[in-house]
PDB file of C-alpha atoms in Angstrom:
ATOM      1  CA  UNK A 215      45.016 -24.332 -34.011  1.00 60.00           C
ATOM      2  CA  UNK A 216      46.296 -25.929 -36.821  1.00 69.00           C
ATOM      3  CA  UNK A 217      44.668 -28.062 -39.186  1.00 94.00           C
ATOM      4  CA  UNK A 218      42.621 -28.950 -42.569  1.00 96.00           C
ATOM      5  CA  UNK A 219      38.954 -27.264 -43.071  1.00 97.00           C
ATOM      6  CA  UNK A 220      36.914 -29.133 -45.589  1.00 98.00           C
ATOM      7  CA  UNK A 221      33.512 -27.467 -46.674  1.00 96.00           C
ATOM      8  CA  UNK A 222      30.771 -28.153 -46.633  1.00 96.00           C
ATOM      9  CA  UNK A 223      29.943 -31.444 -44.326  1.00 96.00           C
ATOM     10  CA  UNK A 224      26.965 -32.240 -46.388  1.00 96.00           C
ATOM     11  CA  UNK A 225      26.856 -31.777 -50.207  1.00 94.00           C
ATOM     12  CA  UNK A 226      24.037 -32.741 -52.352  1.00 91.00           C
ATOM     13  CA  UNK A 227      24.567 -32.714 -56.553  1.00 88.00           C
ATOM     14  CA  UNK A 228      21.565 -32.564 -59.390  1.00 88.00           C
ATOM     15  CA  UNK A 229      22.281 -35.000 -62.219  1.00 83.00           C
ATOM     16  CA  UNK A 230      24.425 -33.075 -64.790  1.00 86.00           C
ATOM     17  CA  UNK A 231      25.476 -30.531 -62.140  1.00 91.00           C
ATOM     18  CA  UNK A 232      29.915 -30.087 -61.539  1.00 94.00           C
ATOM     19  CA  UNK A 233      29.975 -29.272 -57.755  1.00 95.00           C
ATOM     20  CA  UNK A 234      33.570 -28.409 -55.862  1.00 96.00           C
ATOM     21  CA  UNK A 235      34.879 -29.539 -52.115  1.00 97.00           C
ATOM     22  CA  UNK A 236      37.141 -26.894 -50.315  1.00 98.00           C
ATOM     23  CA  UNK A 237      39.592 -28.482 -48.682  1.00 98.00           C
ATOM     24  CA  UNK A 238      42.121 -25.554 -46.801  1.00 98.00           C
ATOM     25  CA  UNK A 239      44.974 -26.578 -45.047  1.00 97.00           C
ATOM     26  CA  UNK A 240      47.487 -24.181 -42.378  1.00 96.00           C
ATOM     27  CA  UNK A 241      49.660 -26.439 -41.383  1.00 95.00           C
ATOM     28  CA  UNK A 242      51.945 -25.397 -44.114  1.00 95.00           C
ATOM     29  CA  UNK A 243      52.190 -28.494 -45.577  1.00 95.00           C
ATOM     30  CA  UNK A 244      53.417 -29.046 -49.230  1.00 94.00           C
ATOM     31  CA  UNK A 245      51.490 -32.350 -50.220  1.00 95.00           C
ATOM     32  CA  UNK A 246      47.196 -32.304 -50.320  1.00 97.00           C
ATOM     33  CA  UNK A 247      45.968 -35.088 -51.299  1.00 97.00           C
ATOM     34  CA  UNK A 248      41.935 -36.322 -52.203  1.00 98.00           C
ATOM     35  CA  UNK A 249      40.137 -39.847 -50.981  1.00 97.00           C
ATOM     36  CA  UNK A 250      37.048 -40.908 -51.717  1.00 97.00           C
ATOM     37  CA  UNK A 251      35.346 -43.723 -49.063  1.00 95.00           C
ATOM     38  CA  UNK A 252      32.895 -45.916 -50.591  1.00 93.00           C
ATOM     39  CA  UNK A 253      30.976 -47.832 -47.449  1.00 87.00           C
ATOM     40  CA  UNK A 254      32.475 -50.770 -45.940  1.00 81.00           C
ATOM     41  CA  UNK A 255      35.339 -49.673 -48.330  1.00 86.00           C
ATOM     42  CA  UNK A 256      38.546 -48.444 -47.932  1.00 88.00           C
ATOM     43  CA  UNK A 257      40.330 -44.687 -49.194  1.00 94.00           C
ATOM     44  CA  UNK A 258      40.866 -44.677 -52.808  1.00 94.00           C
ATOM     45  CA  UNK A 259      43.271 -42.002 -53.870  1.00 95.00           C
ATOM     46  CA  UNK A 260      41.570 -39.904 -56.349  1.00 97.00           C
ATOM     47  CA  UNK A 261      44.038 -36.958 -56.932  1.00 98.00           C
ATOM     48  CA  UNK A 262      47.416 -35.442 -54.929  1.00 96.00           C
ATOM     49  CA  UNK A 263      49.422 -32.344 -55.513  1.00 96.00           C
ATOM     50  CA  UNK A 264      53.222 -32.710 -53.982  1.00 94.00           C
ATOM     51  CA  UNK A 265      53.497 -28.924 -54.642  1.00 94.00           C
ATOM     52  CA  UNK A 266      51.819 -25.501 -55.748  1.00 96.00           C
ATOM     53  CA  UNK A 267      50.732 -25.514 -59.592  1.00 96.00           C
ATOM     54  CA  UNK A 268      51.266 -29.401 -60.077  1.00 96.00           C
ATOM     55  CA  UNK A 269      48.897 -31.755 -59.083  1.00 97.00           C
ATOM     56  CA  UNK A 270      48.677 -35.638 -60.396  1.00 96.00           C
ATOM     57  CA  UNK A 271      46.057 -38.179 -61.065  1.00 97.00           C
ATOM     58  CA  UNK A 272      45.857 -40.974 -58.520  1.00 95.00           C
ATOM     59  CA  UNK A 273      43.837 -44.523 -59.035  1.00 93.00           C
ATOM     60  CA  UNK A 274      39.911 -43.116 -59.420  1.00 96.00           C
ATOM     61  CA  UNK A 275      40.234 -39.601 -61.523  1.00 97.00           C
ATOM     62  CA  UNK A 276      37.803 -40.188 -63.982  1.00 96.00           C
ATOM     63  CA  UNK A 277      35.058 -37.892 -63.414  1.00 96.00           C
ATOM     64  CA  UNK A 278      36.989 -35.126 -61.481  1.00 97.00           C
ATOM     65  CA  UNK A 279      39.087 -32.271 -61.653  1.00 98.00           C
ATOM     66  CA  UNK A 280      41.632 -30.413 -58.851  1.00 98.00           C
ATOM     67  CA  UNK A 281      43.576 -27.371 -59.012  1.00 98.00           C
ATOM     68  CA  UNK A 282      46.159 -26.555 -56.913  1.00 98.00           C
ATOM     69  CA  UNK A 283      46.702 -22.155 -56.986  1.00 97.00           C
ATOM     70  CA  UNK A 284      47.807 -21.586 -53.476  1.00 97.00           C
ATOM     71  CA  UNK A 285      50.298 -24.105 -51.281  1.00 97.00           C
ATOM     72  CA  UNK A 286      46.780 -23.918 -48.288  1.00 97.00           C
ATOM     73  CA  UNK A 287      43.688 -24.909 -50.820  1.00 98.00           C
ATOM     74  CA  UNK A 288      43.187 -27.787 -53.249  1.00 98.00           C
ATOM     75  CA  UNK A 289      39.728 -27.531 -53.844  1.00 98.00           C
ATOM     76  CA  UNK A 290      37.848 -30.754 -55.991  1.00 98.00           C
ATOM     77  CA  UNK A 291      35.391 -30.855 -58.554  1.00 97.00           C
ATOM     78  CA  UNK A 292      33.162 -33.405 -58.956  1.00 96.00           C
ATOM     79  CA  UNK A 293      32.303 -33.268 -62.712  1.00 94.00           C
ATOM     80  CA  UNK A 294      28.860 -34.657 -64.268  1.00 89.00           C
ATOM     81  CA  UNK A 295      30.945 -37.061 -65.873  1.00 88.00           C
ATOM     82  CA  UNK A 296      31.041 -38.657 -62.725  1.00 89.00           C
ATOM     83  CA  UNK A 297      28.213 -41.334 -62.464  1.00 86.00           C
ATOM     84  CA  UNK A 298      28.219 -42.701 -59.271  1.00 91.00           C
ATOM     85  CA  UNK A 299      29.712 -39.676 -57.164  1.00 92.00           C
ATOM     86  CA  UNK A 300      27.786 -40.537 -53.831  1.00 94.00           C
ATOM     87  CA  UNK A 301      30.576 -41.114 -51.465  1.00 96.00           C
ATOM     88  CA  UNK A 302      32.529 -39.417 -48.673  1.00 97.00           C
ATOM     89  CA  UNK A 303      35.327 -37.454 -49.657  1.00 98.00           C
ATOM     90  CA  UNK A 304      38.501 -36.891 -47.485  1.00 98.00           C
ATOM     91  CA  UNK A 305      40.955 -34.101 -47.901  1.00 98.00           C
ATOM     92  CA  UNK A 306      44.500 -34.915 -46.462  1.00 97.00           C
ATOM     93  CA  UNK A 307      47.775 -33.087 -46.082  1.00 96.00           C
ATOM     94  CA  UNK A 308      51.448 -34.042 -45.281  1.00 93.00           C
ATOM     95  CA  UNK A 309      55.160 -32.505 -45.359  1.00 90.00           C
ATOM     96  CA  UNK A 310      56.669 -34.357 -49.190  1.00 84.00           C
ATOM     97  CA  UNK A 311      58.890 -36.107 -46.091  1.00 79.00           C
ATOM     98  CA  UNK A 312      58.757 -39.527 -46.184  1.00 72.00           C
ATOM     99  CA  UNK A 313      58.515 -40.163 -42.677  1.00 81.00           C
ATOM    100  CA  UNK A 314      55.777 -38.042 -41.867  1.00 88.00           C
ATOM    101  CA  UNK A 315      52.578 -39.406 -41.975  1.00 91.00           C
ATOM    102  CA  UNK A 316      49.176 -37.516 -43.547  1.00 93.00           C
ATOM    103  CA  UNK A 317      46.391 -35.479 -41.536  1.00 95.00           C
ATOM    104  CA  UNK A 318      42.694 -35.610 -42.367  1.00 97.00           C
ATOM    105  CA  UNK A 319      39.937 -32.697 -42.848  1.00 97.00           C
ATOM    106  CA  UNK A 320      36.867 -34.053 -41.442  1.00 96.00           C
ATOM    107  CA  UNK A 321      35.443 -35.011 -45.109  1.00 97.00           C
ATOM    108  CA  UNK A 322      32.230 -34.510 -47.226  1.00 97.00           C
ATOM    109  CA  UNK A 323      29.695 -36.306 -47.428  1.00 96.00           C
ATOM    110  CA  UNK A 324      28.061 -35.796 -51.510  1.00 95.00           C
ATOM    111  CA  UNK A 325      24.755 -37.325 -52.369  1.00 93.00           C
ATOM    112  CA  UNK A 326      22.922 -37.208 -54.981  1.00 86.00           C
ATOM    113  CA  UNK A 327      19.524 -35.749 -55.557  1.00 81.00           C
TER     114      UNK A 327
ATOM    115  CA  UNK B  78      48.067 -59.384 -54.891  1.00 58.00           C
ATOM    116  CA  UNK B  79      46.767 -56.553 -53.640  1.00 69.00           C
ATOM    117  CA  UNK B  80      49.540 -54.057 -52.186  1.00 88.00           C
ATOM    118  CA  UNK B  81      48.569 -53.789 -48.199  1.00 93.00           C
ATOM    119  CA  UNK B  82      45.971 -56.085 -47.289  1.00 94.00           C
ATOM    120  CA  UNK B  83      44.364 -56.317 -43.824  1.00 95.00           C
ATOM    121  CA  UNK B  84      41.866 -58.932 -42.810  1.00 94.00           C
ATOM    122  CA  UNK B  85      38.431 -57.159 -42.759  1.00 93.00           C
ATOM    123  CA  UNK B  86      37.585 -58.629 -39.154  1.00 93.00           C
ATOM    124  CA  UNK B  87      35.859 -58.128 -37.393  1.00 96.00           C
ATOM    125  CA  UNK B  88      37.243 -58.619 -34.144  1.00 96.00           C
ATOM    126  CA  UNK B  89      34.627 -58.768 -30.946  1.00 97.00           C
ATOM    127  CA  UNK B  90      37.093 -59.246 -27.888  1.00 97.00           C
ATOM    128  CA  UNK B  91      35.647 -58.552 -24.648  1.00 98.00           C
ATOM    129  CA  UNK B  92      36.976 -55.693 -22.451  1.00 98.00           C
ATOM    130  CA  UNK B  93      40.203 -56.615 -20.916  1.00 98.00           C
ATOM    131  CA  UNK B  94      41.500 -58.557 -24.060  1.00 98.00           C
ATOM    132  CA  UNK B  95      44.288 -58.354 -25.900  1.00 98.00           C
ATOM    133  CA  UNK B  96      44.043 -58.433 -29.603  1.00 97.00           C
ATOM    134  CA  UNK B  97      46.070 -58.313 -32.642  1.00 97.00           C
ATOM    135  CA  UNK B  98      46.346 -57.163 -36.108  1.00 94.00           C
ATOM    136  CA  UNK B  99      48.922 -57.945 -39.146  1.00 95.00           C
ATOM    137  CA  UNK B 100      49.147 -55.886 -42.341  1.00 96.00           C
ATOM    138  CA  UNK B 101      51.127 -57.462 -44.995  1.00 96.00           C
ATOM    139  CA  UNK B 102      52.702 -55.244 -47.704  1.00 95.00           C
ATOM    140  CA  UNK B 103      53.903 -56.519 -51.337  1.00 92.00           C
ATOM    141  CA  UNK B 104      56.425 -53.304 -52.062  1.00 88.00           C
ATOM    142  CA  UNK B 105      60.119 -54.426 -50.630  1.00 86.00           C
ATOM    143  CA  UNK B 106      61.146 -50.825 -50.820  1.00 86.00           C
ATOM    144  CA  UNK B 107      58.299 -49.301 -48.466  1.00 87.00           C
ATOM    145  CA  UNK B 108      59.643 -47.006 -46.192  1.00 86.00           C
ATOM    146  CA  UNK B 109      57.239 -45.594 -43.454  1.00 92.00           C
ATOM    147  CA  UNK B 110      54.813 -46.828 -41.950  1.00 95.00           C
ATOM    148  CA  UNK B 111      51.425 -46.104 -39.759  1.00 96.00           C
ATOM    149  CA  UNK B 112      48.428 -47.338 -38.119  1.00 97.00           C
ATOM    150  CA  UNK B 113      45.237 -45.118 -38.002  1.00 97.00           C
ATOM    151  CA  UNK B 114      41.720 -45.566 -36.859  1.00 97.00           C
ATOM    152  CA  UNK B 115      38.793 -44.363 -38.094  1.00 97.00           C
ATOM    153  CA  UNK B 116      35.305 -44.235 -36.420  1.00 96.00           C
ATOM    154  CA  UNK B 117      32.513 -45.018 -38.225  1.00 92.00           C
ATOM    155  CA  UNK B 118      31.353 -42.249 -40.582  1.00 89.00           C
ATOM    156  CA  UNK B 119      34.516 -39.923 -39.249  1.00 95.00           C
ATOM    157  CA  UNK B 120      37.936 -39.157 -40.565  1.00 96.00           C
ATOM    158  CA  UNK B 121      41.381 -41.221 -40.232  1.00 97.00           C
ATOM    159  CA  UNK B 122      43.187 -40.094 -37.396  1.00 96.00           C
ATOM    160  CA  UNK B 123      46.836 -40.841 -36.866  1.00 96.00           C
ATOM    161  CA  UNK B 124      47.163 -43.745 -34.165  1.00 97.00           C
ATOM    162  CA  UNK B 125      50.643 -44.370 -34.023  1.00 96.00           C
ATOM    163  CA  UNK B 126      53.619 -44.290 -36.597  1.00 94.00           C
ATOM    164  CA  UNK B 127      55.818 -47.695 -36.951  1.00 95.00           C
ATOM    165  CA  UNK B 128      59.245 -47.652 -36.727  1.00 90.00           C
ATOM    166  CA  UNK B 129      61.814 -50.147 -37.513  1.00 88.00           C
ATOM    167  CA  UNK B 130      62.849 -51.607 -33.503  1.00 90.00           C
ATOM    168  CA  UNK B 131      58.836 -51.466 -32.322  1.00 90.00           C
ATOM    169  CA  UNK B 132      57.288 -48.583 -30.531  1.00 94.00           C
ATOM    170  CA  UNK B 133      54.977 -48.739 -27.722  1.00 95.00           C
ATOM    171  CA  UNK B 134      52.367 -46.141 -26.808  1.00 95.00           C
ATOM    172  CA  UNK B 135      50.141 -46.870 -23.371  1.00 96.00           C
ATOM    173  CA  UNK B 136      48.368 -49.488 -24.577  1.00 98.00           C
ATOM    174  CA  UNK B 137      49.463 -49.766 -27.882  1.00 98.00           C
ATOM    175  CA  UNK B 138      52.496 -51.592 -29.744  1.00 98.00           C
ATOM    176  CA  UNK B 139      53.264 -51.100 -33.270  1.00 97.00           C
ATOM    177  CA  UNK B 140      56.203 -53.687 -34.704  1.00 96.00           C
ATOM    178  CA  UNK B 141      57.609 -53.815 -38.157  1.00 96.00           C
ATOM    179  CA  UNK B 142      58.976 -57.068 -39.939  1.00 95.00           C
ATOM    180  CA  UNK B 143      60.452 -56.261 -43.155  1.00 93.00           C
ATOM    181  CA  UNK B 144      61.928 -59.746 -43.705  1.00 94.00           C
ATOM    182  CA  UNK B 145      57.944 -61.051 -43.799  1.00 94.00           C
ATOM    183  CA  UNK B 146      56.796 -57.620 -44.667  1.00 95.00           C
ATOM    184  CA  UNK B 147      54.129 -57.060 -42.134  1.00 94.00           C
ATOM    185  CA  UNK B 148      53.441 -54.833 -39.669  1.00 96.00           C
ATOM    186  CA  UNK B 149      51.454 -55.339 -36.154  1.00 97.00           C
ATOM    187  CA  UNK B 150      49.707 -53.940 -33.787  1.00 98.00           C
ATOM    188  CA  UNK B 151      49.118 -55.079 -30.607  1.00 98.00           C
ATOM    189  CA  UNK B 152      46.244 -53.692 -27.666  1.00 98.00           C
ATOM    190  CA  UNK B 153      46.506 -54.888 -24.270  1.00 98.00           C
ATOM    191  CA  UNK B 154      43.321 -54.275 -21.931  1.00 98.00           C
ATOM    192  CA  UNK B 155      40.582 -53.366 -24.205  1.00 98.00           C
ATOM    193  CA  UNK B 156      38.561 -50.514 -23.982  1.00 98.00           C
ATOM    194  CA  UNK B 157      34.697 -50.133 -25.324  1.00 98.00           C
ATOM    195  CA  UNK B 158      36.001 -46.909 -26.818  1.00 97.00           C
ATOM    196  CA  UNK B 159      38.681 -48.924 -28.885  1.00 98.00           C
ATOM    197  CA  UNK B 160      36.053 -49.950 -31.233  1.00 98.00           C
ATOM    198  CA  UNK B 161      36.687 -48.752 -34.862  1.00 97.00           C
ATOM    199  CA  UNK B 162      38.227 -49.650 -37.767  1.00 97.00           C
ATOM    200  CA  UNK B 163      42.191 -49.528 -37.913  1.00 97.00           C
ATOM    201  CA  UNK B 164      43.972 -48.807 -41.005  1.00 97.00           C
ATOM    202  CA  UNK B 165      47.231 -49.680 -41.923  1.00 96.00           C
ATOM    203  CA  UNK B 166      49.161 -47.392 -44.266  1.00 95.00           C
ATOM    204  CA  UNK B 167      52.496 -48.034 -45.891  1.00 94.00           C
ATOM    205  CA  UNK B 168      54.732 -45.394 -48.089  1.00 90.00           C
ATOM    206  CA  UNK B 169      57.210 -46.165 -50.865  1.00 81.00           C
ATOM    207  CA  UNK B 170      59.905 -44.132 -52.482  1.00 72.00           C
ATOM    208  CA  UNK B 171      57.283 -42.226 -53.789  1.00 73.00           C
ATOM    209  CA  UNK B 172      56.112 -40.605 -50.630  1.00 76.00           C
ATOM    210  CA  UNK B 173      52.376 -41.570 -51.972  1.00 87.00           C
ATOM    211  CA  UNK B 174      50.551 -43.905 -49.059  1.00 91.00           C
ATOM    212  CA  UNK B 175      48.484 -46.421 -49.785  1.00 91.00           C
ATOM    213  CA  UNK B 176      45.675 -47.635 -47.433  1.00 93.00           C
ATOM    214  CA  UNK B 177      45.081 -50.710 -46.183  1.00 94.00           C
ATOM    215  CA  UNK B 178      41.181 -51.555 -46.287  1.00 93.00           C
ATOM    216  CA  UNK B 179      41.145 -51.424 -42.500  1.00 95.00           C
ATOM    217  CA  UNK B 180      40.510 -54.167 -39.800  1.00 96.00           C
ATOM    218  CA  UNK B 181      37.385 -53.424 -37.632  1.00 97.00           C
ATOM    219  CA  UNK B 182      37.654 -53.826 -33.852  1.00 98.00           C
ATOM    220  CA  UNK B 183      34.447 -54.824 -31.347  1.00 98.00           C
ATOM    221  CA  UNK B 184      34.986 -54.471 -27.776  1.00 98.00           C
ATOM    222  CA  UNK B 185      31.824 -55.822 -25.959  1.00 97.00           C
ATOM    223  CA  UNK B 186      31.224 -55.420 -22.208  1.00 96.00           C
TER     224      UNK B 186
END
């Protein structure tokens, strides 16, 4: 089956630790894209990638870092510059269509110790 | 003004009901359009794309208004399992969505 893999469900950081989300996609989709979900909130876009080796920052990227090697993965790093990095974290992926709309990985759900 | 805005509800229709929900949009030149829900501490999962004439699926209608830029969506006969939040997402030229802040439905028995 087709679809987007995000690892691991549960993530827990130290203070001053960098920790990275997989997100892996086969649906051979061009576009990945990262949310974060604050409760009660809605998705805040916090980097997206439109193709292999180019990704761009979206409205929260303070605090993380993407790359963007291989058209399937688009992994996240959540940087210790990040201060307040308890949230859950969704992975999507499209065609660069217009018309088409996004699918979700299940997301990740990063606490802090 | 924010770019899609949704009122945060929420809703608490008895089963049966029929209930509605308007997302406005402030970009003239947004192109596509969807509705997703998403179940408490779960992903966003496609409900129904929007397209320009309306679109019906089962229970569900989806309508576009581009003159008053909103979009609808309309469910006949409630379900308990209909309860979530729905999400309204709108794309411009740049093929980048943005999210509505969702619209959370109760169906009580």
């Amino acid at each position: 089956d087709g679809g987007i893999t995000q690892s691991p469900k549960y993530l827990f950081r130290k203070e001053g630790q960098n920790v990275t989300l997989s997100c892996e996609q086969n649906l051979n989709h061009d576009a990945m894209y990262w949310y974060r979900q604050d409760p009660g909130q809605g998705l805040r876009l916090i980097y997206y990638s439109q193709i292999v080796n180019d990704f761009q920052k979206g409205d929260i990227a303070e605090g993380y870092s993407v790359s963007r090697e291989k058209k399937e993965s688009f992994p996240l790093t959540v940087t210790s510059a990040q201060k307040n990095p308890t949230a859950f974290y969704l992975c999507a992926s499209s065609t660069n269509s217009g018309n088409q709309p996004q699918h979700f990985g299940d997301g990740t759900r990063l606490s802090i110790l | 003004r924010k770019e899609v805005e949704q009122d945060p509800g929420p809703f608490n229709v008895p089963e049966g009901a029929t209930v509605a929900f308007n997302c406005t949009y402030s970009n003239s030149a947004s192109q596509s359009f969807f509705w997703y829900r998403q179940d408490c501490r779960k992903e966003p999962k496609l409900l129904m794309s929007v397209y320009s004439s309306g679109n019906e699926d089962g229970r569900f209608t989806a309508q576009l208004n581009r003159a008053s830029q909103y979009i609808s969506l309309l469910i006949r006969d409630s379900k308990l399992s209909d309860s979530a939040t729905y999400l309204c997402v709108v794309k411009g030229g740049s093929y980048i969505p943005t999210f509505g802040r969702g619209t959370s439905l109760i169906v009580h028995p």
